[in-house]
Amino acid sequence: MTSVCVVIPLHNKGRHIARALDSVQRQTVTPAEVIVVDDASTDDGPQIARSYPGVQVLERQAPGPGGYAARNLAIRSAKSDYIAFLDADDAWEDGHLAALTGMISSAPADTVLFGTGYDEIHPGDLVSADVYRRSGGGDRLLPFAGFVRVWLDCGECPVWTSAIAAKRSALIEAGLFPAERCRRGGDKDLWLRLARLGTTRVTPARSAIYFKNSQNMVTSLSHDNVCHCMVHTILAMVDSEPRSTRTLLMRLANRETFQYALRTAKTQRVRHASWKHFRPWYNPLQFALLLGLSSPSGTRWRRPGSA
């Protein structure tokens, strides 16, 4: 029987943690473990989590970016075969774990990563479908090259942290979340390394909710203006891949570098060091724009028509 541990990092999300844990308690398939990791919160979030029966609360003494170290602590502490991730300000539909365990039980033995569809709730309570559903993707088994190709076709990673389950042993083999080398984008970095170890199964069936209007979101923080950690991951793996996969990976590195630079340019001039690995022959127009964003006159970038 499939055993699943729910892992929730918690840092100053007292306003939201009850919503997340309520959604776990409503699951039609009961998880074997629920581990909340208090990442040095200063609000009442840990106390709220402790009030839920069956929830194990672990503690860290200093907060880490992105909750990466907190998730790693929970993964190492878990005894279950699979880990289902949920951020403290997100939630699941009642059948989310049932959908994931069904996917796990019917997938090939080498499948290490499972992702479902989700809705995004934006400020003003506007709702949009996830990027994989918007691209028209179906229920698919993806080898590594296929996973990277779908990522490029969608324009974003086709799986998202709070709608994922992963094989615990594969998470450990992949090296866990990059707590020591990445402040942002570490989730995607791990999903890429994990997908390389086996097959990914993804479905557009919606079973999770991403609240992008939540308090204290890491995605609202400014960028570090350095080379994206995932680019270093790609550079480390690319030479051992077939030529066709190498091309896909370098296109992905270009894409993530360019998107990261655009976000950075909203608040500061982009440093050349942050995109020094960009391959201009894949995207010459983007390369020209990166040169402009790094020039002294290209201090900030705004979308056309913005104030």
Short mmCIF file of N, CA and C in Angstrom, two decimals, residues 66-230:
data_model
loop_
_atom_site.label_atom_id
_atom_site.label_comp_id
_atom_site.label_asym_id
_atom_site.label_seq_id
_atom_site.Cartn_x
_atom_site.Cartn_y
_atom_site.Cartn_z
N GLY A 66 12.91 30.18 0.86
CA GLY A 66 12.09 29.25 0.11
C GLY A 66 11.60 28.04 0.88
N GLY A 67 11.92 27.95 2.16
CA GLY A 67 11.55 26.77 2.92
C GLY A 67 12.31 25.52 2.51
N TYR A 68 13.42 25.68 1.80
CA TYR A 68 14.15 24.53 1.26
C TYR A 68 14.72 23.65 2.38
N ALA A 69 15.41 24.27 3.32
CA ALA A 69 16.00 23.50 4.42
C ALA A 69 14.91 22.86 5.28
N ALA A 70 13.80 23.56 5.45
CA ALA A 70 12.69 23.00 6.23
C ALA A 70 12.13 21.75 5.55
N ARG A 71 11.92 21.81 4.26
CA ARG A 71 11.43 20.64 3.55
C ARG A 71 12.44 19.49 3.62
N ASN A 72 13.72 19.82 3.50
CA ASN A 72 14.74 18.77 3.57
C ASN A 72 14.72 18.06 4.92
N LEU A 73 14.55 18.83 5.99
CA LEU A 73 14.47 18.23 7.33
C LEU A 73 13.29 17.26 7.41
N ALA A 74 12.16 17.66 6.87
CA ALA A 74 10.97 16.81 6.91
C ALA A 74 11.16 15.55 6.07
N ILE A 75 11.75 15.69 4.88
CA ILE A 75 11.98 14.53 4.02
C ILE A 75 12.87 13.52 4.73
N ARG A 76 13.94 13.99 5.34
CA ARG A 76 14.85 13.08 6.04
C ARG A 76 14.16 12.43 7.24
N SER A 77 13.22 13.13 7.86
CA SER A 77 12.54 12.61 9.05
C SER A 77 11.40 11.66 8.70
N ALA A 78 10.88 11.75 7.50
CA ALA A 78 9.70 10.96 7.11
C ALA A 78 10.04 9.48 7.01
N LYS A 79 9.02 8.67 7.21
CA LYS A 79 9.15 7.22 7.08
C LYS A 79 8.35 6.68 5.89
N SER A 80 7.59 7.52 5.24
CA SER A 80 6.73 7.09 4.13
C SER A 80 7.52 6.93 2.84
N ASP A 81 6.90 6.22 1.89
CA ASP A 81 7.55 5.97 0.60
C ASP A 81 7.50 7.19 -0.31
N TYR A 82 6.46 8.02 -0.14
CA TYR A 82 6.27 9.19 -1.01
C TYR A 82 6.05 10.43 -0.16
N ILE A 83 6.45 11.57 -0.73
CA ILE A 83 6.27 12.87 -0.09
C ILE A 83 5.33 13.71 -0.94
N ALA A 84 4.29 14.24 -0.32
CA ALA A 84 3.40 15.19 -0.98
C ALA A 84 3.64 16.55 -0.34
N PHE A 85 3.96 17.53 -1.14
CA PHE A 85 4.31 18.85 -0.63
C PHE A 85 3.09 19.77 -0.64
N LEU A 86 3.01 20.60 0.40
CA LEU A 86 1.97 21.62 0.48
C LEU A 86 2.56 22.83 1.18
N ASP A 87 2.51 23.98 0.54
CA ASP A 87 2.95 25.20 1.20
C ASP A 87 1.88 25.67 2.18
N ALA A 88 2.30 26.37 3.22
CA ALA A 88 1.41 26.73 4.31
C ALA A 88 0.32 27.70 3.89
N ASP A 89 0.48 28.38 2.77
CA ASP A 89 -0.55 29.32 2.32
C ASP A 89 -1.32 28.81 1.11
N ASP A 90 -1.19 27.52 0.81
CA ASP A 90 -1.96 26.91 -0.28
C ASP A 90 -2.92 25.86 0.29
N ALA A 91 -3.65 25.18 -0.58
CA ALA A 91 -4.64 24.21 -0.10
C ALA A 91 -4.89 23.16 -1.17
N TRP A 92 -5.52 22.06 -0.75
CA TRP A 92 -5.86 20.96 -1.64
C TRP A 92 -7.37 20.78 -1.71
N GLU A 93 -7.84 20.31 -2.86
CA GLU A 93 -9.19 19.80 -2.95
C GLU A 93 -9.26 18.46 -2.21
N ASP A 94 -10.48 18.04 -1.85
CA ASP A 94 -10.62 16.86 -0.99
C ASP A 94 -10.03 15.59 -1.60
N GLY A 95 -9.99 15.49 -2.91
CA GLY A 95 -9.51 14.27 -3.54
C GLY A 95 -8.08 14.33 -4.02
N HIS A 96 -7.30 15.30 -3.55
CA HIS A 96 -5.94 15.47 -4.07
C HIS A 96 -5.07 14.24 -3.81
N LEU A 97 -5.01 13.79 -2.56
CA LEU A 97 -4.17 12.63 -2.25
C LEU A 97 -4.70 11.36 -2.93
N ALA A 98 -6.00 11.27 -3.08
CA ALA A 98 -6.57 10.13 -3.81
C ALA A 98 -6.10 10.14 -5.26
N ALA A 99 -6.05 11.32 -5.87
CA ALA A 99 -5.58 11.42 -7.24
C ALA A 99 -4.11 11.04 -7.34
N LEU A 100 -3.31 11.52 -6.40
CA LEU A 100 -1.88 11.22 -6.43
C LEU A 100 -1.61 9.75 -6.20
N THR A 101 -2.26 9.16 -5.20
CA THR A 101 -2.02 7.74 -4.92
C THR A 101 -2.51 6.86 -6.06
N GLY A 102 -3.58 7.29 -6.74
CA GLY A 102 -4.03 6.57 -7.92
C GLY A 102 -3.01 6.63 -9.04
N MET A 103 -2.42 7.80 -9.24
CA MET A 103 -1.38 7.94 -10.25
C MET A 103 -0.17 7.07 -9.91
N ILE A 104 0.20 7.06 -8.64
CA ILE A 104 1.36 6.28 -8.21
C ILE A 104 1.14 4.79 -8.44
N SER A 105 -0.05 4.30 -8.07
CA SER A 105 -0.31 2.86 -8.15
C SER A 105 -0.39 2.35 -9.59
N SER A 106 -0.73 3.22 -10.53
CA SER A 106 -0.88 2.79 -11.92
C SER A 106 0.30 3.16 -12.81
N ALA A 107 1.31 3.81 -12.25
CA ALA A 107 2.45 4.27 -13.05
C ALA A 107 3.55 3.21 -13.08
N PRO A 108 4.42 3.24 -14.09
CA PRO A 108 5.58 2.33 -14.12
C PRO A 108 6.46 2.51 -12.89
N ALA A 109 7.22 1.47 -12.58
CA ALA A 109 8.02 1.46 -11.36
C ALA A 109 9.08 2.55 -11.34
N ASP A 110 9.52 3.01 -12.52
CA ASP A 110 10.59 4.02 -12.55
C ASP A 110 10.06 5.45 -12.44
N THR A 111 8.75 5.61 -12.22
CA THR A 111 8.17 6.95 -12.10
C THR A 111 8.50 7.54 -10.73
N VAL A 112 9.11 8.71 -10.73
CA VAL A 112 9.60 9.30 -9.48
C VAL A 112 8.88 10.60 -9.10
N LEU A 113 8.17 11.20 -10.05
CA LEU A 113 7.57 12.51 -9.83
C LEU A 113 6.17 12.52 -10.41
N PHE A 114 5.21 13.04 -9.63
CA PHE A 114 3.80 13.06 -10.01
C PHE A 114 3.24 14.46 -9.78
N GLY A 115 2.54 15.00 -10.76
CA GLY A 115 1.98 16.33 -10.62
C GLY A 115 0.55 16.41 -11.13
N THR A 116 -0.31 17.10 -10.38
CA THR A 116 -1.69 17.30 -10.79
C THR A 116 -1.91 18.75 -11.22
N GLY A 117 -3.10 19.01 -11.74
CA GLY A 117 -3.47 20.37 -12.10
C GLY A 117 -3.88 21.17 -10.88
N TYR A 118 -3.96 22.49 -11.05
CA TYR A 118 -4.32 23.37 -9.94
C TYR A 118 -4.86 24.69 -10.48
N ASP A 119 -5.58 25.39 -9.64
CA ASP A 119 -6.05 26.74 -9.94
C ASP A 119 -5.15 27.75 -9.25
N GLU A 120 -4.93 28.89 -9.89
CA GLU A 120 -4.20 30.01 -9.30
C GLU A 120 -5.19 31.09 -8.90
N ILE A 121 -5.12 31.50 -7.63
CA ILE A 121 -5.99 32.57 -7.13
C ILE A 121 -5.16 33.83 -7.01
N HIS A 122 -5.48 34.83 -7.81
CA HIS A 122 -4.70 36.07 -7.87
C HIS A 122 -5.36 37.15 -7.02
N PRO A 123 -4.64 38.25 -6.75
CA PRO A 123 -5.27 39.38 -6.05
C PRO A 123 -6.58 39.78 -6.72
N GLY A 124 -7.57 40.10 -5.92
CA GLY A 124 -8.89 40.38 -6.44
C GLY A 124 -9.70 39.12 -6.66
N ASP A 125 -9.17 37.99 -6.19
CA ASP A 125 -9.83 36.68 -6.31
C ASP A 125 -10.05 36.25 -7.76
N LEU A 126 -9.20 36.72 -8.65
CA LEU A 126 -9.23 36.26 -10.03
C LEU A 126 -8.64 34.86 -10.10
N VAL A 127 -9.25 34.00 -10.88
CA VAL A 127 -8.84 32.59 -10.96
C VAL A 127 -8.33 32.29 -12.36
N SER A 128 -7.20 31.57 -12.42
CA SER A 128 -6.69 31.11 -13.71
C SER A 128 -6.22 29.67 -13.58
N ALA A 129 -6.22 28.95 -14.70
CA ALA A 129 -5.75 27.57 -14.72
C ALA A 129 -4.23 27.54 -14.72
N ASP A 130 -3.67 26.42 -14.29
CA ASP A 130 -2.21 26.27 -14.30
C ASP A 130 -1.70 26.22 -15.74
N VAL A 131 -0.39 26.40 -15.90
CA VAL A 131 0.20 26.54 -17.22
C VAL A 131 0.08 25.26 -18.04
N TYR A 132 0.13 24.10 -17.41
CA TYR A 132 0.03 22.84 -18.16
C TYR A 132 -1.38 22.67 -18.73
N ARG A 133 -2.39 22.98 -17.94
CA ARG A 133 -3.76 22.93 -18.45
C ARG A 133 -3.98 23.94 -19.56
N ARG A 134 -3.44 25.13 -19.40
CA ARG A 134 -3.61 26.17 -20.43
C ARG A 134 -2.96 25.75 -21.75
N SER A 135 -1.92 24.94 -21.67
CA SER A 135 -1.23 24.50 -22.88
C SER A 135 -1.94 23.32 -23.56
N GLY A 136 -3.00 22.80 -22.91
CA GLY A 136 -3.74 21.69 -23.50
C GLY A 136 -3.12 20.33 -23.24
N GLY A 137 -2.23 20.23 -22.26
CA GLY A 137 -1.58 18.97 -21.97
C GLY A 137 -2.54 17.95 -21.37
N GLY A 138 -2.27 16.67 -21.65
CA GLY A 138 -3.10 15.59 -21.13
C GLY A 138 -2.38 14.80 -20.06
N ASP A 139 -2.98 13.68 -19.67
CA ASP A 139 -2.35 12.77 -18.71
C ASP A 139 -1.20 12.06 -19.42
N ARG A 140 0.04 12.32 -18.98
CA ARG A 140 1.19 11.84 -19.74
C ARG A 140 2.27 11.29 -18.83
N LEU A 141 3.00 10.33 -19.37
CA LEU A 141 4.24 9.84 -18.77
C LEU A 141 5.39 10.45 -19.56
N LEU A 142 6.29 11.14 -18.87
CA LEU A 142 7.33 11.90 -19.55
C LEU A 142 8.71 11.40 -19.15
N PRO A 143 9.48 10.88 -20.09
CA PRO A 143 10.90 10.66 -19.82
C PRO A 143 11.59 12.01 -19.66
N PHE A 144 12.85 12.01 -19.29
CA PHE A 144 13.52 13.26 -18.97
C PHE A 144 13.47 14.26 -20.12
N ALA A 145 13.84 13.84 -21.31
CA ALA A 145 13.82 14.76 -22.45
C ALA A 145 12.41 15.29 -22.71
N GLY A 146 11.41 14.42 -22.55
CA GLY A 146 10.03 14.85 -22.73
C GLY A 146 9.61 15.86 -21.69
N PHE A 147 10.08 15.69 -20.46
CA PHE A 147 9.78 16.64 -19.39
C PHE A 147 10.34 18.02 -19.73
N VAL A 148 11.58 18.06 -20.20
CA VAL A 148 12.20 19.34 -20.56
C VAL A 148 11.48 19.96 -21.75
N ARG A 149 11.11 19.13 -22.73
CA ARG A 149 10.41 19.65 -23.91
C ARG A 149 9.06 20.26 -23.53
N VAL A 150 8.31 19.59 -22.66
CA VAL A 150 7.02 20.13 -22.22
C VAL A 150 7.24 21.43 -21.45
N TRP A 151 8.27 21.50 -20.65
CA TRP A 151 8.61 22.73 -19.92
C TRP A 151 8.80 23.88 -20.91
N LEU A 152 9.55 23.64 -21.97
CA LEU A 152 9.78 24.67 -22.98
C LEU A 152 8.49 25.02 -23.71
N ASP A 153 7.70 24.01 -24.04
CA ASP A 153 6.45 24.27 -24.76
C ASP A 153 5.46 25.07 -23.92
N CYS A 154 5.40 24.77 -22.63
CA CYS A 154 4.49 25.49 -21.73
C CYS A 154 4.97 26.89 -21.41
N GLY A 155 6.28 27.08 -21.44
CA GLY A 155 6.85 28.34 -21.01
C GLY A 155 7.10 28.41 -19.53
N GLU A 156 6.71 27.39 -18.79
CA GLU A 156 6.94 27.29 -17.35
C GLU A 156 7.10 25.82 -16.99
N CYS A 157 7.61 25.58 -15.78
CA CYS A 157 7.71 24.20 -15.31
C CYS A 157 6.31 23.59 -15.29
N PRO A 158 6.13 22.38 -15.84
CA PRO A 158 4.78 21.81 -15.93
C PRO A 158 4.25 21.26 -14.61
N VAL A 159 5.07 21.23 -13.56
CA VAL A 159 4.60 20.79 -12.25
C VAL A 159 4.89 21.90 -11.23
N TRP A 160 4.09 21.89 -10.16
CA TRP A 160 4.19 22.95 -9.14
C TRP A 160 4.20 22.30 -7.76
N THR A 161 4.96 22.89 -6.85
CA THR A 161 5.31 22.25 -5.58
C THR A 161 4.10 21.75 -4.80
N SER A 162 3.07 22.55 -4.61
CA SER A 162 1.94 22.14 -3.78
C SER A 162 0.97 21.20 -4.49
N ALA A 163 1.31 20.78 -5.70
CA ALA A 163 0.50 19.79 -6.42
C ALA A 163 1.36 18.61 -6.86
N ILE A 164 2.38 18.30 -6.04
CA ILE A 164 3.36 17.28 -6.41
C ILE A 164 3.43 16.21 -5.33
N ALA A 165 3.69 14.98 -5.78
CA ALA A 165 4.18 13.91 -4.90
C ALA A 165 5.43 13.34 -5.55
N ALA A 166 6.39 12.95 -4.72
CA ALA A 166 7.65 12.42 -5.25
C ALA A 166 8.10 11.24 -4.41
N LYS A 167 8.79 10.31 -5.05
CA LYS A 167 9.34 9.16 -4.34
C LYS A 167 10.43 9.65 -3.39
N ARG A 168 10.30 9.29 -2.12
CA ARG A 168 11.24 9.81 -1.12
C ARG A 168 12.67 9.40 -1.42
N SER A 169 12.88 8.15 -1.78
CA SER A 169 14.25 7.70 -2.06
C SER A 169 14.87 8.45 -3.23
N ALA A 170 14.04 8.81 -4.23
CA ALA A 170 14.54 9.55 -5.37
C ALA A 170 14.86 11.00 -4.99
N LEU A 171 14.06 11.59 -4.11
CA LEU A 171 14.36 12.94 -3.63
C LEU A 171 15.74 12.98 -2.98
N ILE A 172 16.01 11.98 -2.17
CA ILE A 172 17.30 11.92 -1.49
C ILE A 172 18.43 11.69 -2.49
N GLU A 173 18.20 10.79 -3.44
CA GLU A 173 19.22 10.52 -4.47
C GLU A 173 19.49 11.76 -5.31
N ALA A 174 18.45 12.56 -5.58
CA ALA A 174 18.61 13.77 -6.39
C ALA A 174 19.33 14.88 -5.63
N GLY A 175 19.45 14.75 -4.31
CA GLY A 175 20.17 15.76 -3.55
C GLY A 175 19.30 16.73 -2.79
N LEU A 176 17.97 16.50 -2.78
CA LEU A 176 17.02 17.33 -2.03
C LEU A 176 17.02 18.78 -2.54
N PHE A 177 16.34 19.65 -1.81
CA PHE A 177 16.24 21.06 -2.21
C PHE A 177 17.59 21.75 -2.03
N PRO A 178 17.93 22.70 -2.89
CA PRO A 178 19.26 23.33 -2.85
C PRO A 178 19.34 24.43 -1.80
N ALA A 179 19.27 24.03 -0.54
CA ALA A 179 19.18 25.01 0.56
C ALA A 179 20.43 25.86 0.69
N GLU A 180 21.57 25.33 0.29
CA GLU A 180 22.83 26.04 0.49
C GLU A 180 23.27 26.86 -0.71
N ARG A 181 22.59 26.70 -1.85
CA ARG A 181 23.10 27.37 -3.05
C ARG A 181 22.03 28.14 -3.82
N CYS A 182 20.85 28.25 -3.29
CA CYS A 182 19.77 28.87 -4.07
C CYS A 182 18.79 29.58 -3.15
N ARG A 183 18.50 30.85 -3.45
CA ARG A 183 17.51 31.59 -2.68
C ARG A 183 16.14 31.58 -3.35
N ARG A 184 16.13 31.45 -4.66
CA ARG A 184 14.88 31.44 -5.42
C ARG A 184 14.98 30.39 -6.51
N GLY A 185 13.84 29.83 -6.89
CA GLY A 185 13.84 28.86 -7.97
C GLY A 185 14.37 27.50 -7.60
N GLY A 186 14.57 27.25 -6.31
CA GLY A 186 15.11 25.97 -5.88
C GLY A 186 14.16 24.81 -6.09
N ASP A 187 12.86 25.07 -6.06
CA ASP A 187 11.89 24.02 -6.32
C ASP A 187 12.09 23.47 -7.74
N LYS A 188 12.12 24.36 -8.72
CA LYS A 188 12.29 23.94 -10.11
C LYS A 188 13.62 23.23 -10.31
N ASP A 189 14.63 23.70 -9.63
CA ASP A 189 15.94 23.06 -9.72
C ASP A 189 15.86 21.60 -9.28
N LEU A 190 15.15 21.33 -8.18
CA LEU A 190 15.00 19.96 -7.72
C LEU A 190 14.14 19.14 -8.67
N TRP A 191 13.05 19.70 -9.19
CA TRP A 191 12.19 18.93 -10.09
C TRP A 191 12.96 18.51 -11.34
N LEU A 192 13.85 19.37 -11.81
CA LEU A 192 14.67 19.02 -12.97
C LEU A 192 15.62 17.86 -12.64
N ARG A 193 16.30 17.95 -11.51
CA ARG A 193 17.21 16.87 -11.11
C ARG A 193 16.45 15.57 -10.85
N LEU A 194 15.27 15.70 -10.27
CA LEU A 194 14.48 14.51 -9.97
C LEU A 194 13.97 13.85 -11.25
N ALA A 195 13.49 14.65 -12.18
CA ALA A 195 12.96 14.11 -13.44
C ALA A 195 14.03 13.35 -14.21
N ARG A 196 15.27 13.70 -14.01
CA ARG A 196 16.37 13.03 -14.70
C ARG A 196 16.57 11.60 -14.20
N LEU A 197 16.06 11.29 -13.01
CA LEU A 197 16.27 9.97 -12.41
C LEU A 197 15.24 8.94 -12.87
N GLY A 198 14.21 9.37 -13.55
CA GLY A 198 13.17 8.43 -13.96
C GLY A 198 12.11 9.11 -14.79
N THR A 199 10.89 8.63 -14.66
CA THR A 199 9.76 9.15 -15.43
C THR A 199 8.92 10.08 -14.57
N THR A 200 8.36 11.09 -15.19
CA THR A 200 7.42 12.00 -14.54
C THR A 200 6.02 11.74 -15.09
N ARG A 201 5.04 11.66 -14.20
CA ARG A 201 3.65 11.57 -14.65
C ARG A 201 2.94 12.86 -14.28
N VAL A 202 2.29 13.46 -15.26
CA VAL A 202 1.58 14.71 -15.03
C VAL A 202 0.18 14.61 -15.61
N THR A 203 -0.78 15.18 -14.89
CA THR A 203 -2.17 15.19 -15.33
C THR A 203 -2.73 16.61 -15.22
N PRO A 204 -3.61 17.00 -16.13
CA PRO A 204 -4.24 18.31 -16.01
C PRO A 204 -5.39 18.33 -15.02
N ALA A 205 -5.77 17.16 -14.48
CA ALA A 205 -6.90 17.11 -13.55
C ALA A 205 -6.62 17.98 -12.32
N ARG A 206 -7.49 18.95 -12.07
CA ARG A 206 -7.28 19.94 -11.03
C ARG A 206 -7.59 19.37 -9.65
N SER A 207 -6.63 19.51 -8.70
CA SER A 207 -6.89 19.04 -7.34
C SER A 207 -6.21 19.89 -6.27
N ALA A 208 -5.61 21.02 -6.66
CA ALA A 208 -4.93 21.88 -5.68
C ALA A 208 -5.21 23.34 -6.00
N ILE A 209 -4.91 24.20 -5.02
CA ILE A 209 -5.18 25.63 -5.15
C ILE A 209 -3.94 26.42 -4.73
N TYR A 210 -3.47 27.27 -5.64
CA TYR A 210 -2.29 28.10 -5.43
C TYR A 210 -2.77 29.52 -5.14
N PHE A 211 -2.66 29.94 -3.89
CA PHE A 211 -3.12 31.28 -3.50
C PHE A 211 -1.97 32.28 -3.72
N LYS A 212 -1.99 32.93 -4.87
CA LYS A 212 -0.94 33.90 -5.19
C LYS A 212 -1.21 35.26 -4.59
N ASN A 213 -2.28 35.34 -3.81
CA ASN A 213 -2.62 36.60 -3.13
C ASN A 213 -2.30 36.52 -1.64
N SER A 214 -1.45 35.57 -1.23
CA SER A 214 -1.20 35.34 0.19
C SER A 214 -0.14 36.27 0.77
N GLN A 215 -0.17 36.40 2.08
CA GLN A 215 0.78 37.20 2.83
C GLN A 215 2.14 36.52 2.84
N ASN A 216 3.23 37.34 2.78
CA ASN A 216 4.58 36.84 3.02
C ASN A 216 4.98 35.79 1.99
N MET A 217 4.72 36.06 0.71
CA MET A 217 5.09 35.11 -0.34
C MET A 217 6.54 35.32 -0.74
N VAL A 218 7.30 34.23 -0.87
CA VAL A 218 8.69 34.34 -1.30
C VAL A 218 8.78 34.90 -2.72
N THR A 219 7.77 34.65 -3.55
CA THR A 219 7.79 35.13 -4.92
C THR A 219 7.68 36.64 -5.01
N SER A 220 7.33 37.30 -3.92
CA SER A 220 7.24 38.76 -3.95
C SER A 220 8.56 39.43 -3.60
N LEU A 221 9.56 38.63 -3.22
CA LEU A 221 10.84 39.20 -2.82
C LEU A 221 11.65 39.60 -4.04
N SER A 222 12.60 40.54 -3.83
CA SER A 222 13.43 40.96 -4.93
C SER A 222 14.43 39.87 -5.31
N HIS A 223 14.92 39.94 -6.54
CA HIS A 223 15.84 38.94 -7.02
C HIS A 223 17.28 39.28 -6.62
N ASP A 224 18.14 38.26 -6.64
CA ASP A 224 19.51 38.44 -6.17
C ASP A 224 20.46 38.95 -7.24
N ASN A 225 20.01 38.99 -8.50
CA ASN A 225 20.84 39.49 -9.59
C ASN A 225 22.11 38.65 -9.76
N VAL A 226 21.96 37.36 -9.63
CA VAL A 226 23.05 36.42 -9.84
C VAL A 226 22.57 35.34 -10.81
N CYS A 227 23.50 34.51 -11.27
CA CYS A 227 23.13 33.42 -12.17
C CYS A 227 22.16 32.48 -11.47
N HIS A 228 21.06 32.15 -12.13
CA HIS A 228 20.05 31.27 -11.56
C HIS A 228 20.68 29.92 -11.22
N CYS A 229 20.35 29.39 -10.04
CA CYS A 229 20.95 28.14 -9.60
C CYS A 229 20.68 27.00 -10.56
N MET A 230 19.53 27.03 -11.23
CA MET A 230 19.20 25.95 -12.16
C MET A 230 20.12 25.92 -13.36
#
